[in-house]
């Protein structure tokens, strides 16, 4: 089944050192209408991200030169793009480690091409949805916190706060729903997707990082036994 028109020109960078797997991914994603470029190591993947300017990266955990999680961190620091990690590691701890590095979702090897394509589309839709309704002026949220949705830029007292795409989406969601209490499951469904198979600890990790990075220790409040809320 062909992907809908708005997704057909999206550029996907596949970073996978096993060439047969990379070619399978390339074939499957191109069949879905995406433009795909492959890199077979972490270093060449980082260079390809600069030249190809992908809309999304499909990244293998195990690479010959640079660990996939380190490549993930570098990509999220340098580019505002979502990342889907491929991993043969099946434990929750390993998957959370990848998500903490900045990945937006993961697929466990061996994988079904249909699942990979579906997760790519889902992550891209969430990413594009977060960018919709952009404003031309930064929104002020008090105490020196500003958000420019047009640039996806968060600043605290004039200093840029470096966030991963998922951290940005989570922060914006809290800011737009002040004082509303969200359960971890509700946040997972809203921001990671109803078909996301991860653990609710994913939310805890992202909230902890938001508190630290954006200096929101007293603003992102834990509602014990329920979840979290943002208190202006």
Tab-separated table of C-alpha atoms in Angstrom:
chain	number	residue	atom	x	y	z
A	1	UNK	CA	0.000	0.000	0.000
A	2	UNK	CA	1.380	3.376	-0.971
A	3	UNK	CA	1.895	6.039	1.619
A	4	UNK	CA	-0.214	9.200	1.340
A	5	UNK	CA	1.022	12.109	-0.769
A	6	UNK	CA	2.287	14.356	2.018
A	7	UNK	CA	4.793	11.685	3.051
A	8	UNK	CA	6.051	10.752	-0.443
A	9	UNK	CA	8.884	13.257	-0.612
A	10	UNK	CA	10.154	12.801	2.925
A	11	UNK	CA	13.864	11.996	3.120
A	12	UNK	CA	14.979	9.093	5.289
A	13	UNK	CA	18.588	8.446	6.262
A	14	UNK	CA	19.306	4.812	7.156
A	15	UNK	CA	22.467	4.276	9.235
A	16	UNK	CA	23.073	0.528	9.337
A	17	UNK	CA	26.411	-1.261	9.013
A	18	UNK	CA	24.955	-4.558	7.730
A	19	UNK	CA	24.525	-3.763	4.043
A	20	UNK	CA	21.894	-6.453	3.334
A	21	UNK	CA	19.702	-5.045	6.120
A	22	UNK	CA	20.322	-1.487	4.926
A	23	UNK	CA	19.328	-2.438	1.380
A	24	UNK	CA	16.178	-4.183	2.623
A	25	UNK	CA	15.218	-1.050	4.556
A	26	UNK	CA	15.993	1.140	1.547
A	27	UNK	CA	13.876	-1.031	-0.727
A	28	UNK	CA	10.951	-1.173	1.683
A	29	UNK	CA	10.907	2.535	2.491
A	30	UNK	CA	11.320	3.562	-1.141
A	31	UNK	CA	8.413	1.301	-2.003
A	32	UNK	CA	6.395	3.318	0.519
A	33	UNK	CA	7.297	6.512	-1.318
A	34	UNK	CA	10.208	7.832	0.734
A	35	UNK	CA	13.543	9.075	-0.593
A	36	UNK	CA	16.235	7.005	1.105
A	37	UNK	CA	20.002	7.298	1.517
A	38	UNK	CA	22.084	4.691	3.369
A	39	UNK	CA	25.252	5.090	5.433
A	40	UNK	CA	27.133	2.106	6.806
A	41	UNK	CA	28.925	3.626	9.799
A	42	UNK	CA	28.331	6.280	12.437
A	43	UNK	CA	30.830	8.787	11.053
A	44	UNK	CA	29.559	8.572	7.497
A	45	UNK	CA	26.016	8.767	8.841
A	46	UNK	CA	26.751	12.039	10.607
A	47	UNK	CA	28.257	13.431	7.406
A	48	UNK	CA	25.273	12.229	5.364
A	49	UNK	CA	22.918	13.986	7.791
A	50	UNK	CA	24.665	17.285	6.974
A	51	UNK	CA	24.542	16.855	3.199
A	52	UNK	CA	21.283	14.931	2.738
A	53	UNK	CA	19.320	16.883	5.374
A	54	UNK	CA	16.918	14.027	6.174
A	55	UNK	CA	13.461	14.438	7.638
A	56	UNK	CA	14.085	11.365	9.773
A	57	UNK	CA	16.866	8.911	10.644
A	58	UNK	CA	16.586	5.145	11.030
A	59	UNK	CA	19.612	4.283	13.181
A	60	UNK	CA	21.142	0.944	14.145
A	61	UNK	CA	22.255	0.525	17.752
A	62	UNK	CA	25.428	-1.413	16.926
A	63	UNK	CA	27.819	0.368	14.537
A	64	UNK	CA	31.495	-0.408	13.848
A	65	UNK	CA	33.004	2.989	14.636
A	66	UNK	CA	30.657	4.957	16.916
A	67	UNK	CA	27.985	3.459	19.161
A	68	UNK	CA	24.500	4.078	17.843
A	69	UNK	CA	23.380	5.798	21.050
A	70	UNK	CA	26.310	8.207	20.729
A	71	UNK	CA	25.397	8.895	17.099
A	72	UNK	CA	21.851	9.510	18.323
A	73	UNK	CA	23.049	12.095	20.831
A	74	UNK	CA	25.196	13.831	18.211
A	75	UNK	CA	22.340	13.942	15.716
A	76	UNK	CA	19.883	15.431	18.201
A	77	UNK	CA	22.445	18.025	19.234
A	78	UNK	CA	23.157	19.064	15.644
A	79	UNK	CA	19.810	18.591	13.908
A	80	UNK	CA	16.143	18.885	14.776
A	81	UNK	CA	15.096	15.505	13.368
A	82	UNK	CA	13.282	12.478	14.801
A	83	UNK	CA	15.156	9.182	15.151
A	84	UNK	CA	13.945	5.587	15.020
A	85	UNK	CA	16.453	3.160	16.524
A	86	UNK	CA	16.920	-0.434	15.403
A	87	UNK	CA	18.138	-2.687	18.171
A	88	UNK	CA	18.761	-6.365	18.803
A	89	UNK	CA	18.730	-5.565	22.523
A	90	UNK	CA	15.370	-6.555	23.897
A	91	UNK	CA	15.516	-5.441	27.531
A	92	UNK	CA	13.475	-2.480	28.739
A	93	UNK	CA	16.624	-0.924	30.212
A	94	UNK	CA	18.407	-0.959	26.848
A	95	UNK	CA	15.410	0.540	25.081
A	96	UNK	CA	15.082	3.256	27.707
A	97	UNK	CA	18.784	3.990	27.312
A	98	UNK	CA	18.213	4.590	23.602
A	99	UNK	CA	15.213	6.802	24.279
A	100	UNK	CA	17.192	8.756	26.852
A	101	UNK	CA	19.852	9.352	24.198
A	102	UNK	CA	17.211	11.163	22.137
A	103	UNK	CA	15.514	8.459	20.060
A	104	UNK	CA	11.809	8.939	19.404
A	105	UNK	CA	10.952	5.275	18.947
A	106	UNK	CA	12.585	1.909	18.437
A	107	UNK	CA	12.094	-1.368	16.572
A	108	UNK	CA	13.598	-4.630	17.755
A	109	UNK	CA	15.456	-6.892	15.328
A	110	UNK	CA	14.439	-9.031	13.553
A	111	UNK	CA	11.808	-6.631	12.276
A	112	UNK	CA	8.944	-6.605	9.806
A	113	UNK	CA	9.333	-3.985	7.070
A	114	UNK	CA	5.684	-3.072	7.439
A	115	UNK	CA	6.229	-2.255	11.109
A	116	UNK	CA	9.275	-0.113	10.338
A	117	UNK	CA	7.370	1.816	7.649
A	118	UNK	CA	4.372	2.265	9.958
A	119	UNK	CA	6.532	3.562	12.805
A	120	UNK	CA	8.369	5.925	10.455
A	121	UNK	CA	5.058	7.366	9.281
A	122	UNK	CA	3.741	7.648	12.844
A	123	UNK	CA	6.840	9.443	14.131
A	124	UNK	CA	6.864	11.798	11.134
A	125	UNK	CA	3.190	12.641	11.629
A	126	UNK	CA	3.761	13.438	15.299
A	127	UNK	CA	6.764	15.549	14.419
A	128	UNK	CA	4.884	17.466	11.723
A	129	UNK	CA	1.853	17.883	13.959
A	130	UNK	CA	4.044	19.420	16.639
A	131	UNK	CA	5.292	21.889	14.058
A	132	UNK	CA	1.820	22.829	12.831
A	133	UNK	CA	0.245	25.987	14.165
A	134	UNK	CA	3.637	27.641	14.394
A	135	UNK	CA	3.785	31.237	15.580
A	136	UNK	CA	6.061	33.997	14.348
A	137	UNK	CA	6.811	35.407	17.795
A	138	UNK	CA	8.199	33.518	20.776
A	139	UNK	CA	5.611	32.733	23.424
A	140	UNK	CA	6.497	33.746	26.969
A	141	UNK	CA	5.707	31.337	29.782
A	142	UNK	CA	7.035	33.351	32.693
A	143	UNK	CA	10.279	33.411	34.673
A	144	UNK	CA	12.414	33.782	31.564
A	145	UNK	CA	11.047	30.770	29.680
A	146	UNK	CA	10.207	31.417	26.005
A	147	UNK	CA	9.272	29.091	23.147
A	148	UNK	CA	9.433	29.904	19.443
A	149	UNK	CA	7.356	27.243	17.686
A	150	UNK	CA	8.472	28.493	14.291
A	151	UNK	CA	12.085	27.734	15.121
A	152	UNK	CA	11.335	24.992	17.670
A	153	UNK	CA	13.543	27.016	19.984
A	154	UNK	CA	13.306	27.027	23.777
A	155	UNK	CA	15.174	29.633	25.810
A	156	UNK	CA	15.628	30.161	29.525
A	157	UNK	CA	16.705	33.709	30.433
A	158	UNK	CA	17.961	34.250	26.886
A	159	UNK	CA	19.982	31.024	26.843
A	160	UNK	CA	19.000	28.312	24.379
A	161	UNK	CA	17.855	25.078	25.996
A	162	UNK	CA	18.976	22.131	23.902
A	163	UNK	CA	16.161	19.593	23.752
A	164	UNK	CA	15.582	16.467	21.735
A	165	UNK	CA	12.484	16.493	19.484
A	166	UNK	CA	10.580	14.367	21.985
A	167	UNK	CA	11.590	16.540	24.939
A	168	UNK	CA	10.434	19.595	23.004
A	169	UNK	CA	7.052	18.009	22.216
A	170	UNK	CA	6.565	16.995	25.835
A	171	UNK	CA	7.480	20.458	27.154
A	172	UNK	CA	5.173	22.196	24.700
A	173	UNK	CA	2.322	19.866	25.622
A	174	UNK	CA	2.732	20.655	29.306
A	175	UNK	CA	3.007	24.387	28.645
A	176	UNK	CA	-0.182	24.422	26.569
A	177	UNK	CA	-2.102	22.529	29.274
A	178	UNK	CA	-1.150	24.274	32.531
A	179	UNK	CA	-2.321	22.711	35.795
A	180	UNK	CA	-3.852	19.757	33.961
A	181	UNK	CA	-2.815	16.411	35.425
A	182	UNK	CA	-1.690	13.745	32.959
A	183	UNK	CA	-1.090	10.100	33.700
A	184	UNK	CA	2.035	8.480	32.284
A	185	UNK	CA	-0.122	6.293	30.050
A	186	UNK	CA	-1.956	9.343	28.689
A	187	UNK	CA	1.336	11.075	27.878
A	188	UNK	CA	2.681	7.929	26.197
A	189	UNK	CA	-0.431	7.639	24.038
A	190	UNK	CA	-0.545	11.336	23.165
A	191	UNK	CA	3.142	11.887	22.398
A	192	UNK	CA	4.547	8.457	21.556
A	193	UNK	CA	1.435	7.012	19.890
A	194	UNK	CA	-1.200	4.489	20.851
A	195	UNK	CA	0.817	1.646	19.307
A	196	UNK	CA	3.989	2.480	21.226
A	197	UNK	CA	5.206	-0.564	23.125
A	198	UNK	CA	7.537	1.162	25.551
A	199	UNK	CA	7.474	1.363	29.340
A	200	UNK	CA	5.931	4.268	31.282
A	201	UNK	CA	9.407	4.897	32.734
A	202	UNK	CA	10.112	6.529	29.373
A	203	UNK	CA	7.932	9.431	30.526
A	204	UNK	CA	9.745	9.636	33.868
A	205	UNK	CA	13.123	9.878	32.125
A	206	UNK	CA	11.947	12.643	29.788
A	207	UNK	CA	10.351	14.622	32.628
A	208	UNK	CA	13.540	14.364	34.688
A	209	UNK	CA	15.594	15.649	31.766
A	210	UNK	CA	13.162	18.513	31.126
A	211	UNK	CA	13.333	19.560	34.757
A	212	UNK	CA	17.102	19.661	34.628
A	213	UNK	CA	17.605	21.203	31.190
A	214	UNK	CA	14.880	23.862	31.348
A	215	UNK	CA	15.210	24.502	35.096
A	216	UNK	CA	11.648	23.397	35.787
A	217	UNK	CA	12.218	21.490	39.017
A	218	UNK	CA	9.434	23.380	40.778
A	219	UNK	CA	7.177	23.660	37.712
A	220	UNK	CA	6.886	20.099	36.415
A	221	UNK	CA	5.221	18.642	39.461
A	222	UNK	CA	4.783	14.976	40.288
A	223	UNK	CA	1.217	14.118	41.275
A	224	UNK	CA	1.887	11.028	43.366
A	225	UNK	CA	-0.021	7.975	42.279
A	226	UNK	CA	-1.232	9.704	39.123
A	227	UNK	CA	1.378	11.401	36.915
A	228	UNK	CA	2.563	14.936	36.210
A	229	UNK	CA	1.335	18.494	35.729
A	230	UNK	CA	2.856	21.841	34.822
A	231	UNK	CA	2.292	24.638	37.338
A	232	UNK	CA	3.016	28.141	35.921
